[in-house]
Amino acid sequence: MALVVARNCSRSLTESMNYSRYRGLAKRPSCPTCIIHSKRYLLSEDIIRLREFQQRKVAVAYQIYGTKDQYLKTVSEKVSRNELILKEDLKNLLHLCQTPDDMEIAKRVIYRYHTENKNVAYGEFKFGPLFVRLCYELGLEELAAALIKDQPLRGFFSDSTSFNITMDMLFVKGQYNSALEIFLEMKNQGVKLSKDTYILVTAVCYKLNTPECQRICSALLDEMQTKGDALPRRAYLFAVALALKQGEITKALSVYSRIINTDGKICHNVYILLLAMSEKLEDLMEVLETSVEANTSQFVKKPEICKDVLSVVEKKLEAHPLLQKKFEAVYNNLNAAGQIAAVTLDDLLCRTPYSKKHSYLLPPQRKLSRRTYKPLHSTLMTE
């Protein structure tokens, strides 16, 4: 019976692996058009850990006795009979859910479990990330958001990972207002903000592009500066882009000056856009000319500039004929050298970060002696 459940989970895992390969294509596409039309994710696989979660689902499906439906029915009856819900009951249940109907049962069990244990520390295991990853797999971002904001479940999602993954799901679906509500709920519940949280909230504010979002970003920056901490570079870049959208050039210059390491394609494009918007045209042309004249090895990638950034520069130089002629020459040189990127600055800002984990294949452990062809542990056993 458990084999049927395992096969279903295995099929889901295969789809996830294909999905992971799709996300990999979104990171390193073979053509620029693929980047432009692909979905953007703000969290890497190190945080989402979807594949690891689905591998665990397959393992749990093999371990339980009976079918998935029988197990769900048994746990549901325990809730109806007002019996105690154990930690393993809920853990196995969340690993067995495969449909929205299954999630309704899981929802009832979660409410019951939290009611019984809200005054007791759950220990090291946290159910919040487990439930949110399940919602991520099934595409139920609204359910995750609803439960996180539900006051009777306050304390169940006590970690930043649950909020971050939910915000990422909503960001992918373009539900930026809902994502901002999750961040405000996170602040209200007193959950500690992580570096990923700052990246997510500045990205959401950048997408919404409202004066209120500008105020939230400014408050976060001031709060971090007061504490003496530094935001992740990506969060700074989102804050700069938002300030430019809002026309606050001085604020954008101030935020950009806080970035310690300004190397990289994104920083280079943001800096060019910043110079153009702040009317520092002489400095702007110097940076563009330096980009073309970069005397680097053929093995070192030359700086690329986004086409939409160059369009803003061209518009700013319309009233300056001499600089415009220089720009046309620089543009032609950039185009000839293949240094004009087809992607937009928005695509660069919202791209999926690379995973920090690297899988290394270890050589198989030798069990026989090369000299005697006997098991290596035999000598130790005899001693």
Coordinates of C-alpha atoms in Angstrom, one line a residue:
M1 CA 0.0 0.0 0.0
A2 CA 2.8 2.4 0.9
L3 CA 4.3 1.7 -2.5
V4 CA 1.4 3.5 -4.2
V5 CA 2.0 6.6 -2.1
A6 CA 5.7 6.4 -2.7
R7 CA 5.2 6.2 -6.5
N8 CA 3.0 9.3 -6.4
C9 CA 5.5 11.2 -4.4
S10 CA 8.3 9.9 -6.7
R11 CA 6.4 11.3 -9.6
S12 CA 6.1 14.6 -7.8
L13 CA 9.8 14.5 -7.1
T14 CA 10.6 13.9 -10.7
E15 CA 8.4 16.9 -11.7
S16 CA 10.3 18.9 -9.0
M17 CA 13.6 17.9 -10.5
N18 CA 12.4 19.0 -13.9
Y19 CA 11.2 22.2 -12.2
S20 CA 14.6 22.7 -10.6
R21 CA 16.2 22.3 -14.0
Y22 CA 13.9 25.0 -15.3
R23 CA 14.9 27.3 -12.5
G24 CA 18.5 26.5 -13.4
L25 CA 17.7 27.6 -17.0
A26 CA 16.4 30.8 -15.6
K27 CA 19.8 31.4 -14.0
R28 CA 22.0 30.6 -16.9
P29 CA 19.8 30.7 -20.1
S30 CA 21.2 30.1 -23.6
C31 CA 19.5 33.1 -25.0
P32 CA 18.7 36.6 -23.6
T33 CA 15.0 36.2 -24.4
C34 CA 14.8 33.3 -21.9
I35 CA 15.8 35.6 -19.1
I36 CA 13.3 38.3 -20.1
H37 CA 10.3 35.9 -20.2
S38 CA 11.2 33.6 -17.3
K39 CA 9.8 33.9 -13.8
R40 CA 12.1 35.6 -11.3
Y41 CA 12.8 34.2 -7.8
L42 CA 14.5 36.1 -5.0
L43 CA 15.5 33.1 -2.8
S44 CA 18.0 30.5 -3.8
E45 CA 17.5 26.8 -3.5
D46 CA 19.5 26.9 -0.2
I47 CA 16.5 28.6 1.4
I48 CA 13.6 27.0 -0.5
R49 CA 15.1 23.5 -0.2
L50 CA 12.2 22.1 -2.2
R51 CA 14.0 19.1 -3.6
E52 CA 15.2 18.1 -0.2
F53 CA 11.6 18.4 1.1
Q54 CA 10.3 16.2 -1.7
Q55 CA 12.9 13.6 -1.2
R56 CA 11.8 13.4 2.5
K57 CA 8.2 13.0 1.3
V58 CA 9.2 9.9 -0.7
A59 CA 10.9 8.5 2.4
V60 CA 7.9 9.1 4.7
A61 CA 5.6 7.5 2.1
Y62 CA 7.6 4.3 2.3
Q63 CA 7.7 4.3 6.1
I64 CA 4.0 4.7 6.9
Y65 CA 1.7 1.7 7.2
G66 CA -1.2 1.7 4.7
T67 CA -2.2 4.2 2.1
K68 CA -2.0 8.0 2.3
D69 CA -5.8 8.3 2.4
Q70 CA -6.0 5.9 5.3
Y71 CA -3.4 7.8 7.2
L72 CA -5.2 11.1 6.6
K73 CA -8.5 9.6 7.6
T74 CA -7.0 8.3 10.8
V75 CA -5.5 11.6 11.8
S76 CA -8.7 13.4 10.8
E77 CA -10.7 11.1 13.1
K78 CA -8.4 11.8 16.0
V79 CA -9.2 15.5 15.6
S80 CA -12.9 14.8 15.5
R81 CA -12.7 12.6 18.6
N82 CA -10.7 15.3 20.4
E83 CA -7.8 13.0 20.8
L84 CA -4.2 14.2 21.3
I85 CA -2.3 15.0 18.1
L86 CA 1.4 14.0 18.4
K87 CA 4.3 15.7 16.8
E88 CA 5.0 12.8 14.5
D89 CA 1.3 12.7 13.4
L90 CA 1.5 16.3 12.1
K91 CA 5.0 15.8 10.6
N92 CA 4.0 12.7 8.7
L93 CA 0.8 14.4 7.6
L94 CA 2.6 17.4 6.1
H95 CA 4.9 15.0 4.2
L96 CA 1.9 13.1 2.7
C97 CA -0.3 15.9 1.4
Q98 CA -0.5 16.0 -2.3
T99 CA -3.7 17.9 -3.2
P100 CA -5.6 21.0 -1.9
D101 CA -8.2 18.6 -0.3
D102 CA -5.3 17.1 1.7
M103 CA -4.3 20.6 2.8
E104 CA -7.7 21.2 4.3
I105 CA -7.2 18.2 6.6
A106 CA -3.7 19.4 7.4
K107 CA -5.1 22.9 8.2
R108 CA -7.5 21.4 10.8
V109 CA -4.8 19.4 12.3
I110 CA -2.4 22.4 12.5
Y111 CA -5.1 24.4 14.4
R112 CA -5.7 21.6 16.8
Y113 CA -2.0 20.9 17.4
H114 CA -1.2 24.6 18.0
T115 CA -4.1 24.9 20.4
E116 CA -2.8 22.0 22.4
N117 CA 0.9 23.1 22.3
K118 CA 0.9 26.9 22.0
N119 CA 2.1 27.3 25.6
V120 CA 4.7 24.6 25.2
A121 CA 8.0 24.9 23.4
Y122 CA 8.1 22.7 20.3
G123 CA 11.7 22.0 20.7
E124 CA 14.2 22.3 17.9
F125 CA 11.7 21.2 15.2
K126 CA 9.7 24.0 13.5
F127 CA 6.6 23.2 11.6
G128 CA 6.3 26.6 9.9
P129 CA 8.9 26.0 7.2
L130 CA 7.6 22.5 6.5
F131 CA 4.1 23.8 5.9
V132 CA 5.2 26.7 3.8
R133 CA 7.4 24.5 1.6
L134 CA 4.4 22.2 1.1
C135 CA 2.4 25.3 0.0
Y136 CA 5.3 26.2 -2.3
E137 CA 5.2 22.8 -3.9
L138 CA 1.4 22.9 -4.4
G139 CA 1.2 26.5 -5.5
L140 CA -0.9 27.5 -2.5
E141 CA 0.7 30.8 -1.6
E142 CA -2.7 32.4 -0.5
L143 CA -3.2 29.6 2.0
A144 CA 0.3 30.1 3.4
A145 CA -0.3 33.9 3.7
A146 CA -3.7 33.4 5.3
L147 CA -2.4 31.1 8.0
I148 CA 0.6 33.2 8.8
K149 CA -1.7 36.3 9.3
D150 CA -4.3 34.3 11.3
Q151 CA -4.1 35.4 15.0
P152 CA -5.1 32.0 16.5
L153 CA -2.0 30.6 14.9
R154 CA 0.3 33.3 16.2
G155 CA 3.5 31.6 17.4
F156 CA 3.2 28.6 15.0
F157 CA 5.3 30.5 12.4
S158 CA 8.0 31.7 14.8
D159 CA 10.9 31.7 12.3
S160 CA 12.0 34.1 9.5
T161 CA 12.2 31.2 6.9
S162 CA 8.4 30.7 6.9
F163 CA 7.8 34.4 6.2
N164 CA 10.6 34.7 3.7
I165 CA 9.4 31.7 1.6
T166 CA 5.8 33.0 1.7
M167 CA 6.9 36.5 0.5
D168 CA 8.9 34.9 -2.3
M169 CA 5.9 32.9 -3.4
L170 CA 3.8 36.0 -3.5
F171 CA 6.5 37.9 -5.3
V172 CA 6.7 35.3 -8.0
K173 CA 2.9 35.5 -8.6
G174 CA 3.1 39.4 -8.7
Q175 CA 1.1 39.8 -5.5
Y176 CA 3.3 42.5 -4.1
N177 CA 0.8 44.1 -1.7
S178 CA 0.2 40.7 -0.1
A179 CA 3.9 40.2 0.2
L180 CA 4.2 43.5 1.9
E181 CA 1.4 42.6 4.3
I182 CA 3.4 39.4 5.3
F183 CA 6.4 41.6 6.1
L184 CA 4.3 43.9 8.3
E185 CA 2.9 40.9 10.0
M186 CA 6.4 39.6 10.6
K187 CA 7.3 42.9 12.3
N188 CA 4.1 42.8 14.4
Q189 CA 4.9 39.3 15.6
G190 CA 8.4 40.3 16.6
V191 CA 10.0 37.7 14.3
K192 CA 13.7 38.5 13.8
L193 CA 14.5 39.8 10.3
S194 CA 17.1 38.0 8.3
K195 CA 19.3 39.2 5.4
D196 CA 16.9 37.5 3.0
T197 CA 14.0 39.4 4.6
Y198 CA 15.6 42.8 3.8
I199 CA 16.2 41.7 0.2
L200 CA 12.6 40.6 -0.2
V201 CA 11.0 43.7 1.4
T202 CA 13.1 46.1 -0.6
A203 CA 12.3 44.2 -3.8
V204 CA 8.6 44.3 -3.0
C205 CA 8.8 48.0 -2.3
Y206 CA 10.7 48.5 -5.5
K207 CA 8.0 46.7 -7.5
L208 CA 5.1 48.6 -5.8
N209 CA 6.9 52.0 -6.3
T210 CA 4.8 54.1 -4.0
P211 CA 5.7 56.9 -1.5
E212 CA 4.7 54.6 1.3
C213 CA 7.1 52.0 0.1
Q214 CA 9.9 54.6 -0.1
R215 CA 9.2 55.5 3.5
I216 CA 9.4 51.8 4.6
C217 CA 12.7 51.4 2.8
S218 CA 14.1 54.6 4.3
A219 CA 13.0 53.4 7.8
L220 CA 14.8 50.1 7.3
L221 CA 17.9 51.8 6.1
D222 CA 17.9 54.1 9.1
E223 CA 17.2 51.3 11.5
M224 CA 20.2 49.3 10.2
Q225 CA 22.5 52.3 10.2
T226 CA 21.5 53.0 13.9
K227 CA 22.4 49.4 14.8
G228 CA 25.7 49.7 12.9
D229 CA 24.8 46.8 10.7
A230 CA 25.0 46.7 6.9
L231 CA 22.2 45.6 4.6
P232 CA 22.9 43.0 1.9
R233 CA 24.2 44.7 -1.3
R234 CA 21.2 43.5 -3.2
A235 CA 18.9 45.2 -0.8
Y236 CA 20.8 48.5 -1.2
L237 CA 20.5 48.2 -5.0
F238 CA 16.7 47.7 -4.7
A239 CA 16.5 50.8 -2.5
V240 CA 18.6 52.8 -4.9
A241 CA 16.4 51.8 -7.8
L242 CA 13.2 52.6 -5.9
A243 CA 14.6 56.1 -5.0
L244 CA 15.4 56.7 -8.6
K245 CA 11.8 55.7 -9.6
Q246 CA 10.5 58.1 -7.0
G247 CA 12.7 60.9 -8.3
E248 CA 14.7 61.2 -5.0
I249 CA 18.1 61.5 -6.6
T250 CA 19.9 62.7 -3.5
K251 CA 18.5 59.8 -1.5
A252 CA 19.6 57.3 -4.2
L253 CA 23.1 58.8 -4.2
S254 CA 23.2 58.5 -0.4
V255 CA 22.1 54.9 -0.4
Y256 CA 24.5 53.9 -3.1
S257 CA 27.4 55.4 -1.2
R258 CA 26.8 52.9 1.6
I259 CA 27.6 49.9 -0.7
I260 CA 31.1 48.7 0.2
N261 CA 31.8 46.4 -2.8
T262 CA 30.5 48.0 -6.0
D263 CA 32.0 45.4 -8.4
G264 CA 29.7 43.5 -10.7
K265 CA 27.3 44.0 -13.5
I266 CA 24.3 45.2 -11.5
C267 CA 26.2 47.8 -9.5
H268 CA 27.8 49.0 -12.8
N269 CA 24.4 49.5 -14.4
V270 CA 22.9 51.1 -11.4
Y271 CA 25.8 53.5 -11.1
I272 CA 25.5 54.5 -14.8
L273 CA 21.7 55.1 -14.3
L274 CA 22.4 57.1 -11.2
L275 CA 24.9 59.4 -13.0
A276 CA 22.4 59.9 -15.8
M277 CA 19.5 60.7 -13.5
S278 CA 21.6 63.1 -11.4
E279 CA 22.8 65.0 -14.5
K280 CA 26.5 64.2 -14.0
L281 CA 27.0 63.8 -17.7
E282 CA 30.8 64.4 -17.8
D283 CA 31.3 61.6 -15.2
L284 CA 28.8 59.5 -17.0
M285 CA 30.7 59.7 -20.4
E286 CA 33.9 58.9 -18.6
V287 CA 32.5 55.7 -17.1
L288 CA 31.0 54.7 -20.5
E289 CA 34.3 55.3 -22.3
T290 CA 36.2 53.3 -19.6
S291 CA 33.8 50.4 -20.1
V292 CA 34.7 50.3 -23.8
E293 CA 38.4 50.8 -23.3
A294 CA 38.8 48.2 -20.6
N295 CA 42.0 46.5 -21.6
T296 CA 41.4 43.1 -20.1
S297 CA 42.3 39.6 -21.1
Q298 CA 40.1 37.7 -23.4
F299 CA 39.4 35.3 -20.6
V300 CA 38.0 38.2 -18.4
K301 CA 34.4 39.2 -19.2
K302 CA 34.1 42.9 -20.1
P303 CA 31.4 45.0 -18.4
E304 CA 27.9 44.8 -20.0
I305 CA 25.4 47.6 -20.0
C306 CA 21.7 47.0 -20.2
K307 CA 19.9 48.4 -23.3
D308 CA 17.2 50.2 -21.2
V309 CA 19.9 51.9 -19.2
L310 CA 21.6 53.2 -22.4
S311 CA 18.2 54.4 -23.5
V312 CA 17.9 56.6 -20.4
V313 CA 21.4 57.9 -21.0
E314 CA 20.6 58.7 -24.7
K315 CA 17.5 60.7 -23.6
K316 CA 19.5 62.7 -21.0
L317 CA 22.1 63.7 -23.7
E318 CA 19.6 65.0 -26.2
A319 CA 20.1 68.6 -25.1
H320 CA 23.9 68.2 -25.4
P321 CA 25.0 67.7 -29.0
L322 CA 28.7 67.2 -28.4
L323 CA 28.2 64.6 -25.7
Q324 CA 25.6 63.0 -27.8
K325 CA 28.1 62.5 -30.6
K326 CA 30.5 61.0 -28.1
F327 CA 27.8 58.7 -26.9
E328 CA 26.9 57.5 -30.4
A329 CA 30.6 56.5 -30.9
V330 CA 30.7 54.7 -27.5
Y331 CA 27.4 53.0 -28.2
N332 CA 28.7 51.6 -31.5
N333 CA 31.9 50.4 -29.8
L334 CA 29.9 48.7 -27.1
N335 CA 27.6 47.1 -29.7
A336 CA 30.6 45.8 -31.7
A337 CA 32.3 44.4 -28.6
G338 CA 29.1 42.6 -27.6
Q339 CA 28.8 44.6 -24.3
I340 CA 25.2 45.6 -24.7
A341 CA 23.0 43.2 -22.6
A342 CA 19.6 42.3 -24.0
V343 CA 18.2 42.0 -20.5
T344 CA 16.8 44.9 -18.5
L345 CA 18.0 46.3 -15.2
D346 CA 14.9 44.9 -13.7
D347 CA 15.8 41.4 -14.9
L348 CA 19.2 41.7 -13.3
L349 CA 17.8 42.9 -10.0
C350 CA 15.2 40.2 -9.7
R351 CA 17.3 37.3 -11.0
T352 CA 17.6 34.1 -8.9
P353 CA 20.8 34.1 -6.8
Y354 CA 23.2 31.2 -7.3
S355 CA 23.1 28.4 -4.8
K356 CA 26.0 28.5 -2.3
K357 CA 26.0 24.8 -1.8
H358 CA 28.2 22.7 -4.1
S359 CA 27.9 18.9 -4.4
Y360 CA 31.2 17.1 -4.7
L361 CA 31.3 13.5 -5.7
L362 CA 33.5 11.6 -3.2
P363 CA 35.5 8.6 -4.5
P364 CA 34.0 5.2 -3.4
Q365 CA 35.4 4.0 -0.1
R366 CA 37.9 1.1 -0.6
K367 CA 36.9 -2.0 1.2
L368 CA 39.6 -4.5 0.0
S369 CA 43.3 -4.3 0.5
R370 CA 45.2 -3.7 -2.7
R371 CA 48.0 -6.0 -1.5
T372 CA 46.2 -8.9 0.1
Y373 CA 42.7 -8.5 -1.5
K374 CA 41.2 -9.0 2.0
P375 CA 38.7 -6.8 3.8
L376 CA 40.5 -3.8 5.3
H377 CA 38.8 -4.2 8.7
S378 CA 40.0 -7.7 9.2
T379 CA 43.3 -6.7 10.7
L380 CA 41.6 -4.4 13.2
M381 CA 39.2 -7.1 14.1
T382 CA 41.9 -9.6 14.8
E383 CA 43.8 -7.1 17.0

